[in-house]
Amino acid sequence: MTVGSDSVVMLASMCAFFALGWVFFLKHLFRDYEVRHWIVLVSFSVTFALSCGMFELIIFEIVGLLDPLSRRLWWRLCIFAMLILVMVVLPYYTCYFAISSASFLPRRRSVRSALALACWLGFVWLFWRLGDPFPILSPNHGIFSLEQCIGRVGVIGVTIMALLSGFGAVNYPYSCMHVFVRPVTQSAVLGIERRLLQTLDLVAAKRRRAALLRRDEAQSRQASGWSLPWTAAAAAARRSGPTAASVESEAANHEELGRQLFLELHELKTAQERAAHSRTLQGRYFNLLGWVFCAYCLWKLCSCTINIVFNRVGKVDPVTRALHICVQLLGFRLDVQFWSQQVSFWLVGIMAVTSIRGLLLTLTKFFFALASTHSSNIMVLLLAQVMGMYFLSSVLLMRMNMPAEYRHIITQVLGDLQFHFYHRWFDVIFLLSASSSIAFIWVAHKQTVGKSEHESLLLR
Amino acid sequence: DTLRVKILVLGDSGVGKSSLVHLLTNHSELTNPAWTVGCSLQVGLHEYRSELTGQAERLFFLEFWDIGGYPMHKNSRGVFYHGVHGILLVHDLTNRKTELNLSRWLHESCLGADTPPVLVIGAKSDLCKADTLAKRPNGGEAAARIGCPEILLSCVDTRSLSAGTTNAVKLDRFYDQVIEYRLRPRASTPPRVGQAISRPNRQQSKLLHGE
């Protein structure tokens, strides 16, 4: 297979990933908004395509598809393009859209571009200072080399990965396991609904009164010919009784109470839906998965702590270690070369797919929660940047899970980085994130349990 | 003794429902809009004179129930949808997706077989290009599908609804329809099983049965 035909294969798969990213963006992420700037759509799809392309190249490395020369060429191309996206294109356009949405700045295109450029330069300076406390600089690297950039992107990406994994590892069992499901009675829900409607009736009564008072004030203002507001208020003060403004403020207080009741109702309904879901077959399956994840989370916490305390560095990857156990301790007769390739392929493939799917789901959740009409473009660009850094760092960390013969391409392409540092950094941040998530969820759970006991006492 | 009518104001998050309701009730611009959580209730007044019976004008309270459009609050919004006499569907003229979602809002809020009078309002006309407005003199897609009139206005411009404009006339006609719906005598016995239920509007029923 020549470089030419390999490139055709790679280009075809890149186009397929680009189309996938495009469709995901239009049909799912941006389904409630209109795409007004095509650069947002294109940069998101290109980031997604490059990320999937990198995982694809790892798989090809393991399976031995394509020429080694073309693989190396495509690796360098992907890494270079990804760095340009993450460090130049995405930050610049984020600054540009942020400046466009600020209404107090001048509207001229050239002024906005200049300001965006200034902000981008500030971002690059910050990005550079970020890497100083970390052992990224090696004496045999130049100042503007590839390793410097990848090193810094790697630090940010590994931090994001560890934060998300830590929180996800704790939150997923909590949301799936039936032990934590709060039983909600229908009477509690009906009670809150009744209270909400009563509060709204009160607000309506006050606002009706305020509307009549406003009409009277307007009529008396017209009749007497005065048009100044303080004379109308003085006239009202001479009359006995409240003004429209005071009744309006009372109504606003009741409305605030109504808002709190609505949020409580929403919590109860969500808990009720969760309880109903847990009784279905799918709910039971998720419960089982939750227990499995709980065990995995505890094991990961212990291993991270041990790694940090004893400063242990894993030399052997899990695939080789598992095969070693099978052959030497359990006595199976296996073709180590063949099985090592098979297991690595499936392990890396599953990890790649689950990490892509997991990140897309998390990003979608963040986007739906935080985006609005004004900030939709900025949010998508930020999410694309997070996605790019995340996938670049996951390639970096995946190196540890592969046997030595497949590792060297990553080492070659990413340069001479201190890989052990990144694993140690991941362990530290994972530990911090998981422990703070446990503390946070514990406090929130205690509060909701306390509130539901209080409610049931009130109803009795 | 003044009667009340309940008008729901529905639409996606951020289209301008709170500003619209403030314009309708206070006849002024809302200076610091905040995200609506749950339901915000505002009251306006309307004088109704029945042309058929020729009675004197009666004063009615129009209660506008401005419901927050967050998608995640969908499971708790059902409590607001009872006893509705009129529906205002609001969409953003600068974002076409909000107009396409209006049929979903109508489907979510219409609980019974009878649909109350509906009016579609296109907000943020001041942020829209002039040719977009010119393309829809008789109402856009959503209004055509639901079978109801449409008003285009800007919630920050108090002159959009000043007396005598087409918008004000359409709005007054909508209020009259809502009040007539409220005053209409209800059938006391529900129809027997097997008896045909007469639908008021064929287009509305097509929408309710999930197009």
XYZ file of C-alpha atoms in Angstrom:
671
model
C 0.000 0.000 0.000
C 1.481 3.287 -1.028
C 1.262 6.611 0.729
C -1.213 7.808 -1.899
C -3.827 5.089 -1.391
C -3.404 5.303 2.385
C -4.067 9.022 2.234
C -7.262 8.365 0.307
C -8.435 5.980 3.030
C -7.583 8.467 5.763
C -9.229 11.379 3.916
C -12.402 9.345 3.402
C -12.628 8.469 7.090
C -11.914 12.093 8.066
C -14.748 13.262 5.822
C -17.052 10.693 7.413
C -16.168 11.958 10.905
C -16.621 15.566 9.748
C -20.113 14.735 8.473
C -20.897 12.989 11.791
C -19.828 16.059 13.765
C -21.866 18.305 11.453
C -25.032 16.272 11.889
C -24.554 16.022 15.675
C -24.157 19.806 15.883
C -27.174 20.703 13.759
C -29.644 18.070 14.887
C -28.801 17.729 18.556
C -26.620 20.398 20.107
C -27.891 23.488 18.261
C -31.440 22.303 17.681
C -33.060 25.287 19.443
C -30.847 27.955 17.896
C -30.155 29.245 14.420
C -26.657 28.967 12.966
C -25.736 32.495 11.971
C -21.962 32.141 11.744
C -20.763 29.136 9.786
C -17.280 29.284 11.302
C -18.733 27.926 14.566
C -20.214 24.887 12.848
C -17.098 24.236 10.756
C -14.613 24.540 13.632
C -16.694 22.225 15.841
C -16.931 19.594 13.114
C -13.214 19.836 12.266
C -12.238 19.420 15.947
C -14.497 16.389 16.216
C -13.113 14.898 12.981
C -9.495 15.334 14.090
C -10.189 13.777 17.510
C -11.837 10.716 15.993
C -9.037 10.554 13.438
C -6.423 10.338 16.180
C -8.202 7.420 17.830
C -8.545 5.767 14.449
C -4.788 6.076 13.900
C -4.107 4.350 17.225
C -6.355 1.482 16.194
C -4.593 1.250 12.844
C -1.298 1.171 14.728
C -2.397 -1.820 16.754
C -3.952 -3.725 13.881
C -1.078 -2.905 11.536
C -3.158 -1.349 8.788
C -1.618 1.172 6.401
C 2.020 1.927 5.738
C 4.063 2.994 8.832
C 5.357 5.996 6.926
C 1.908 7.270 6.004
C 0.688 6.607 9.526
C 3.484 8.776 10.929
C 2.716 11.473 8.350
C -0.964 11.512 9.241
C -0.175 11.547 12.961
C 1.974 14.644 12.547
C -0.702 16.258 10.406
C -3.449 15.568 12.972
C -1.402 16.788 15.926
C -0.338 19.934 14.104
C -3.875 20.731 12.923
C -5.295 20.064 16.380
C -2.751 22.400 17.982
C -3.543 25.164 15.485
C -7.258 24.761 16.240
C -6.931 24.654 20.002
C -4.397 27.440 20.343
C -5.191 29.839 17.497
C -8.554 29.427 15.759
C -10.895 28.589 18.633
C -9.566 31.129 21.187
C -9.541 33.913 18.580
C -13.142 33.321 17.559
C -14.245 32.959 21.196
C -12.749 36.398 21.916
C -14.343 37.815 18.742
C -17.838 36.616 19.645
C -17.445 37.674 23.273
C -16.518 41.180 22.102
C -19.400 41.220 19.583
C -21.936 40.428 22.283
C -20.708 43.228 24.558
C -23.027 46.077 23.660
C -20.887 48.910 24.967
C -18.077 48.319 22.455
C -18.059 49.893 18.956
C -19.778 47.937 16.194
C -17.223 48.335 13.416
C -15.792 45.062 12.109
C -12.148 46.210 12.079
C -12.294 47.490 15.665
C -13.783 44.212 16.851
C -11.133 42.163 15.007
C -8.344 44.263 16.503
C -9.739 43.892 20.029
C -10.160 40.145 19.496
C -6.544 39.898 18.369
C -5.418 41.736 21.503
C -7.455 39.373 23.692
C -6.028 36.392 21.850
C -2.475 37.604 22.468
C -3.355 37.915 26.137
C -4.665 34.350 26.079
C -1.426 33.083 24.486
C 0.645 34.857 27.132
C -1.485 33.315 29.918
C -1.233 29.923 28.270
C 2.554 30.199 28.238
C 2.850 31.257 31.898
C 0.637 28.284 32.795
C 3.312 25.811 31.855
C 6.091 27.335 33.954
C 5.453 25.613 37.296
C 5.220 22.230 35.577
C 8.180 20.085 34.470
C 7.485 20.511 30.789
C 10.642 22.321 29.799
C 13.495 20.061 28.884
C 16.980 21.439 28.131
C 17.082 20.016 24.615
C 13.885 21.732 23.438
C 13.625 25.139 21.880
C 11.220 27.824 23.053
C 8.570 27.434 20.362
C 8.788 23.711 19.748
C 5.930 21.291 19.363
C 6.682 19.677 22.730
C 6.163 22.966 24.573
C 2.720 23.447 23.066
C 1.629 19.852 23.508
C 2.978 19.863 27.037
C 0.830 22.816 28.032
C -2.256 21.592 26.219
C -1.661 18.258 27.913
C -1.646 19.822 31.368
C -4.984 21.563 30.819
C -6.504 18.542 29.105
C -5.384 16.116 31.808
C -6.819 18.441 34.469
C -10.182 18.527 32.690
C -10.137 14.739 32.220
C -9.347 14.106 35.862
C -12.019 16.565 37.081
C -14.697 15.036 34.867
C -13.687 11.434 35.677
C -13.584 12.148 39.385
C -16.988 13.759 39.409
C -18.480 11.197 37.012
C -17.145 8.229 38.975
C -18.950 9.480 42.084
C -22.077 10.938 40.485
C -22.921 7.997 38.204
C -23.380 5.406 40.996
C -25.287 7.990 43.049
C -27.725 8.674 40.235
C -28.187 5.005 39.260
C -28.257 3.057 42.470
C -31.609 2.388 44.055
C -30.218 2.777 47.545
C -30.201 6.530 47.035
C -33.606 6.851 45.422
C -35.864 9.035 47.561
C -39.409 7.682 47.942
C -41.890 10.430 47.069
C -45.579 10.050 47.834
C -48.252 11.371 45.494
C -49.795 13.264 48.431
C -46.563 15.240 48.916
C -46.605 16.252 45.237
C -50.292 17.218 45.372
C -49.626 19.180 48.576
C -46.930 21.263 46.948
C -49.047 21.816 43.830
C -51.928 23.049 45.996
C -49.647 25.439 47.886
C -48.186 26.741 44.616
C -51.625 27.437 43.143
C -52.747 29.119 46.383
C -49.694 31.385 46.293
C -50.384 32.248 42.662
C -54.022 33.058 43.535
C -52.730 35.431 46.198
C -50.374 37.067 43.688
C -53.255 37.373 41.207
C -55.508 38.999 43.837
C -52.839 41.556 44.736
C -52.050 42.311 41.122
C -55.743 42.760 40.292
C -55.946 45.314 43.064
C -52.793 47.004 41.808
C -54.236 47.162 38.273
C -57.399 48.896 39.538
C -55.332 51.306 41.652
C -53.130 52.115 38.661
C -56.194 52.856 36.548
C -57.631 55.108 39.255
C -54.329 56.932 39.637
C -54.058 57.434 35.882
C -57.629 58.744 35.711
C -57.119 61.146 38.628
C -53.888 62.334 37.053
C -55.677 63.081 33.784
C -58.595 64.696 35.564
C -56.462 67.043 37.638
C -54.116 67.777 34.725
C -50.926 67.026 36.626
C -48.489 64.752 34.895
C -45.739 64.528 37.510
C -45.488 61.196 39.325
C -44.815 62.614 42.781
C -48.012 64.630 42.743
C -49.987 61.488 41.996
C -48.285 59.782 44.931
C -49.032 62.793 47.131
C -52.673 62.616 46.041
C -52.725 58.931 46.913
C -51.174 59.639 50.293
C -53.958 62.124 50.915
C -56.412 59.350 50.037
C -56.403 56.606 52.601
C -55.173 53.232 51.513
C -52.199 51.790 49.714
C -50.710 52.870 46.379
C -50.291 50.650 43.361
C -46.538 50.476 43.989
C -46.863 49.108 47.541
C -49.367 46.443 46.527
C -47.088 45.562 43.617
C -44.114 45.020 45.948
C -46.224 42.763 48.203
C -47.189 40.754 45.127
C -43.501 40.472 44.167
C -42.699 38.938 47.572
C -45.407 36.321 47.143
C -44.138 35.617 43.648
C -40.674 34.877 45.071
C -42.279 32.315 47.387
C -44.090 30.854 44.385
C -40.757 30.453 42.587
C -39.295 28.494 45.511
C -42.361 26.260 45.618
C -42.080 25.634 41.873
C -38.436 24.558 42.223
C -39.379 22.230 45.095
C -42.164 20.761 42.964
C -39.670 20.204 40.159
C -37.318 18.346 42.540
C -40.135 16.133 43.802
C -41.331 15.337 40.296
C -37.785 14.440 39.200
C -37.376 12.163 42.236
C -40.761 10.577 41.431
C -39.718 9.934 37.828
C -36.474 8.424 39.045
C -38.323 6.126 41.442
C -40.664 5.034 38.637
C -37.710 4.432 36.306
C -35.939 2.298 38.901
C -38.792 -0.197 38.804
C -38.406 -0.856 35.077
C -36.030 -3.414 33.543
C -33.756 -0.674 32.248
C -33.671 0.830 35.727
C -32.586 -2.484 37.241
C -29.839 -2.836 34.637
C -28.592 0.654 35.448
C -28.668 -0.219 39.140
C -26.340 -3.146 38.465
C -24.056 -0.912 36.420
C -24.101 1.545 39.302
C -22.797 -1.113 41.716
C -20.057 -2.063 39.231
C -19.089 1.582 38.856
C -19.082 2.028 42.613
C -16.584 -0.809 42.955
C -14.478 0.645 40.115
C -14.527 4.088 41.738
C -13.343 2.719 45.095
C -10.581 0.695 43.400
C -9.461 3.760 41.421
C -9.394 5.924 44.547
C -7.276 3.369 46.388
C -4.866 2.903 43.499
C -4.476 6.682 43.053
C -3.731 7.113 46.742
C -1.190 4.268 46.686
C 0.428 5.689 43.550
C 0.823 9.094 45.114
C 1.906 7.953 48.567
C 4.430 5.405 47.399
C 5.390 7.380 44.272
C 4.855 4.271 42.235
C 5.267 4.368 38.497
C 3.530 1.705 36.436
C 6.010 0.163 34.068
C 3.909 -2.666 32.749
C 0.585 -1.992 31.026
C -2.526 -3.932 32.082
C -2.723 -5.952 28.866
C 0.734 -7.440 29.196
C 0.234 -7.957 32.916
C -3.065 -9.800 32.397
C -1.533 -12.068 29.746
C 1.476 -12.657 32.001
C -0.855 -13.776 34.796
C -2.773 -16.026 32.407
C 0.291 -17.724 31.021
C 2.560 -18.028 34.027
C 0.229 -18.319 36.989
C -2.849 -19.937 35.471
C -0.919 -22.069 33.016
C -2.843 -21.326 29.802
C -0.890 -21.812 26.619
C -1.406 -18.664 24.589
C 0.170 -17.048 21.590
C 1.128 -13.890 23.520
C 1.791 -11.826 20.410
C -1.595 -12.547 18.841
C -3.621 -12.162 22.029
C -1.775 -9.020 23.022
C -2.820 -7.477 19.726
C -6.434 -8.634 20.026
C -6.897 -7.487 23.614
C -5.208 -4.142 22.951
C -7.443 -3.578 19.949
C -10.638 -4.224 21.886
C -9.473 -2.353 24.982
C -8.366 0.745 23.074
C -11.432 0.607 20.838
C -13.858 0.411 23.748
C -12.020 3.128 25.655
C -12.040 5.414 22.611
C -15.754 4.942 21.910
C -16.837 5.320 25.529
C -14.671 8.362 26.047
C -16.013 10.084 22.902
C -19.607 9.237 23.792
C -19.123 10.194 27.449
C -17.603 13.547 26.596
C -20.271 14.389 24.022
C -23.029 13.589 26.540
C -21.374 15.714 29.240
C -20.808 18.622 26.846
C -24.433 18.443 25.679
C -25.646 18.543 29.283
C -23.460 21.581 30.028
C -24.593 23.313 26.851
C -28.304 22.807 27.499
C -27.934 24.008 31.078
C -25.825 27.097 30.426
C -26.477 28.350 26.888
C -28.904 31.102 25.958
C -29.685 33.045 22.788
C -26.785 35.459 23.305
C -24.138 33.039 24.495
C -24.779 30.017 22.270
C -21.862 30.689 19.882
C -19.359 31.326 22.664
C -20.482 28.219 24.564
C -20.064 25.995 21.525
C -16.571 27.329 20.800
C -15.546 26.820 24.430
C -16.922 23.295 24.344
C -15.060 22.577 21.100
C -11.860 23.791 22.745
C -12.442 21.566 25.779
C -13.127 18.667 23.443
C -9.886 19.224 21.517
C -7.734 19.451 24.631
C -9.503 16.484 26.207
C -8.934 14.162 23.273
C -5.331 15.233 22.797
C -4.608 14.441 26.439
C -6.483 11.167 26.354
C -4.197 10.047 23.520
C -1.307 11.025 25.773
C -2.649 9.017 28.724
C -3.711 6.064 26.615
C -0.077 5.389 25.956
C 0.150 3.727 29.332
C -2.582 1.227 28.556
C -0.911 -0.147 25.458
C 1.859 -2.724 25.204
C 5.378 -1.437 24.530
C 5.476 -2.270 20.848
C 2.496 0.017 20.109
C 3.621 2.735 22.432
C 6.530 4.026 20.505
C 4.535 5.754 17.759
C 2.874 7.978 20.357
C 6.222 8.641 21.994
C 7.681 9.497 18.617
C 4.855 11.768 17.546
C 4.194 13.616 20.788
C 7.852 14.103 21.410
C 9.922 13.519 24.456
C 7.394 14.442 27.135
C 7.561 13.534 30.787
C 4.747 11.003 30.570
C 5.060 9.944 34.187
C 4.353 13.472 35.293
C 1.018 13.493 33.468
C -0.101 10.253 35.084
C 0.856 11.543 38.508
C -0.978 14.828 37.817
C -4.056 12.871 36.707
C -3.992 10.843 39.959
C -3.741 13.954 42.126
C -6.566 15.836 40.417
C -8.742 12.703 40.254
C -8.347 12.207 43.999
C -9.176 15.846 44.733
C -12.168 15.867 42.381
C -13.598 12.559 43.648
C -13.259 13.478 47.333
C -14.829 16.908 46.889
C -17.659 15.337 44.824
C -18.307 12.805 47.580
C -18.400 15.604 50.170
C -20.685 17.764 48.003
C -23.123 14.938 47.149
C -23.178 13.785 50.780
C -24.209 17.265 51.960
C -26.832 17.633 49.202
C -28.279 14.183 49.967
C -28.512 14.940 53.677
C -30.314 18.206 52.909
C -32.906 16.599 50.629
C -33.518 13.744 53.082
C -34.008 16.277 55.857
C -36.391 18.325 53.723
C -38.534 15.303 52.774
C -38.804 14.244 56.426
C -39.894 17.776 57.290
C -42.528 17.658 54.503
C -43.945 14.321 55.674
C -44.152 15.653 59.221
C -46.087 18.699 57.962
C -48.536 16.547 56.025
C -49.319 14.310 59.004
C -68.142 42.256 40.370
C -65.411 41.867 37.778
C -64.759 38.556 36.065
C -61.333 37.075 35.400
C -59.937 35.269 32.379
C -56.748 33.183 32.372
C -54.412 33.650 29.408
C -51.284 31.493 29.102
C -48.178 33.052 27.559
C -46.027 30.263 26.118
C -42.815 30.079 24.119
C -39.178 29.028 24.219
C -36.766 30.434 26.760
C -35.531 33.922 25.898
C -38.062 34.926 23.202
C -39.398 37.884 25.188
C -42.541 36.676 26.967
C -41.882 38.671 30.164
C -41.196 41.871 28.207
C -44.354 41.298 26.157
C -46.545 40.793 29.224
C -45.096 43.914 30.842
C -45.895 45.858 27.672
C -49.473 44.558 27.592
C -50.233 45.279 31.248
C -48.150 48.366 32.104
C -47.908 49.868 28.571
C -44.197 50.479 29.143
C -40.885 48.763 28.446
C -39.421 46.238 30.899
C -36.040 47.670 31.801
C -34.325 44.726 33.533
C -35.744 41.401 32.418
C -34.745 38.392 34.476
C -35.099 34.711 33.625
C -38.592 33.514 34.502
C -38.607 30.487 36.794
C -41.975 28.795 37.122
C -44.789 31.247 36.460
C -45.011 35.019 36.654
C -48.535 36.421 36.912
C -49.441 39.885 35.621
C -52.889 41.435 35.381
C -54.315 43.786 32.787
C -57.764 45.316 32.272
C -60.070 45.114 29.289
C -63.457 46.650 28.596
C -65.776 44.254 26.817
C -68.936 45.172 25.035
C -70.942 42.365 23.538
C -72.164 43.350 20.073
C -74.827 40.681 20.052
C -76.625 41.516 23.283
C -75.788 45.227 23.213
C -75.117 45.303 26.953
C -73.105 48.011 28.591
C -69.347 47.657 28.759
C -68.046 45.273 31.406
C -64.608 45.387 32.914
C -62.610 42.152 32.787
C -59.363 41.208 34.481
C -56.899 39.604 32.059
C -54.546 37.337 34.039
C -51.417 36.671 31.986
C -49.643 33.505 33.196
C -46.102 33.956 31.869
C -44.580 30.463 32.088
C -40.811 29.991 32.040
C -39.605 28.087 28.988
C -36.802 25.930 30.403
C -36.933 22.446 28.845
C -35.939 20.773 32.109
C -38.957 22.174 33.956
C -41.348 20.437 31.581
C -42.434 17.806 34.108
C -43.653 20.399 36.622
C -45.435 22.822 34.265
C -48.601 20.741 33.984
C -50.032 22.307 37.120
C -50.506 25.650 35.300
C -52.497 24.309 32.354
C -55.951 23.978 33.949
C -58.852 26.325 33.381
C -57.265 28.241 30.505
C -59.363 30.671 28.471
C -56.791 31.929 25.951
C -53.257 31.169 24.753
C -50.594 33.581 23.491
C -47.799 31.789 21.611
C -44.656 33.913 21.434
C -41.727 33.333 19.098
C -38.541 35.211 18.290
C -38.425 36.650 14.764
C -34.627 36.381 14.707
C -34.641 32.643 15.482
C -36.764 30.428 13.273
C -36.463 27.390 15.547
C -38.615 29.094 18.190
C -41.440 29.351 15.670
C -41.153 25.665 14.771
C -41.426 24.758 18.457
C -44.757 26.562 18.904
C -46.831 23.553 17.855
C -45.099 21.541 20.567
C -46.049 24.182 23.141
C -49.683 24.121 21.996
C -49.738 20.337 22.179
C -48.246 20.387 25.691
C -50.714 22.893 27.096
C -54.008 21.789 25.554
C -55.322 19.226 27.962
C -58.949 18.940 26.952
C -60.804 18.363 23.703
C -61.653 22.057 23.451
C -58.925 24.460 22.365
C -59.241 28.015 23.643
C -58.554 30.966 21.294
C -54.911 31.248 20.234
C -52.874 34.237 19.051
C -49.313 33.990 17.714
C -46.955 36.881 18.462
C -43.607 37.432 16.758
C -41.350 39.409 19.074
C -38.087 41.314 18.553
C -39.152 42.839 15.244
C -36.712 45.709 15.868
C -33.772 43.251 15.681
C -35.040 41.719 12.479
C -34.194 42.646 8.900
C -36.944 44.475 7.023
C -37.262 41.885 4.251
C -37.991 39.099 6.771
C -40.936 41.129 8.029
C -42.145 41.896 4.514
C -42.344 38.195 3.645
C -45.055 37.505 6.183
C -47.933 39.990 5.826
C -50.596 37.424 6.671
C -48.809 35.459 9.330
C -46.019 32.927 9.215
C -45.920 29.133 9.138
C -46.930 28.454 12.712
C -49.952 30.757 12.576
C -51.059 29.192 9.288
C -50.773 25.659 10.683
C -52.615 26.436 13.895
C -55.204 28.523 12.095
C -54.969 31.748 14.059
C -53.854 35.350 13.423
C -50.350 36.683 14.047
C -48.974 39.971 15.359
C -45.407 41.207 14.804
C -44.100 43.683 17.334
C -41.164 44.896 19.316
C -41.499 44.655 23.103
C -39.281 47.669 23.677
C -41.364 49.955 21.452
C -44.526 51.131 23.167
C -45.926 52.441 19.878
C -46.331 48.896 18.443
C -49.597 48.527 20.317
C -50.885 52.098 20.328
C -54.617 52.501 19.715
C -55.714 52.282 16.092
C -52.839 50.183 14.729
C -53.585 46.782 13.132
C -51.791 45.116 16.021
C -54.019 46.759 18.612
C -57.147 45.834 16.643
C -56.088 42.162 16.387
C -55.224 42.090 20.082
C -58.595 43.551 21.073
C -60.353 41.013 18.891
C -58.365 38.235 20.592
C -59.339 39.547 24.042
C -62.993 39.607 22.970
C -62.748 36.004 21.728
C -61.173 34.940 25.034
C -63.938 36.615 27.022
C -66.614 35.038 24.836
C -64.958 31.647 25.392
C -65.093 32.301 29.128
C -68.746 33.356 29.103
C -69.855 30.486 26.867
C -72.072 27.995 28.737
C -70.355 24.631 29.148
C -72.045 21.317 28.345
C -73.003 19.838 31.726
C -72.994 16.170 30.656
C -69.977 14.630 29.003
C -70.658 12.946 25.610
C -71.522 9.235 25.738
C -69.077 6.636 24.482
C -69.507 6.235 20.744
C -71.076 9.636 20.235
C -69.174 11.810 17.783
C -67.452 14.794 19.389
C -67.661 17.867 17.159
C -64.281 19.497 16.764
C -64.265 23.296 16.561
C -61.379 23.505 14.116
C -60.025 20.748 11.884
C -56.555 22.252 11.744
C -56.323 22.467 15.522
C -57.279 18.820 15.925
C -54.674 17.728 13.363
C -52.089 19.528 15.474
C -53.278 17.934 18.715
C -52.977 14.431 17.324
C -49.251 14.767 16.760
C -48.427 15.866 13.241
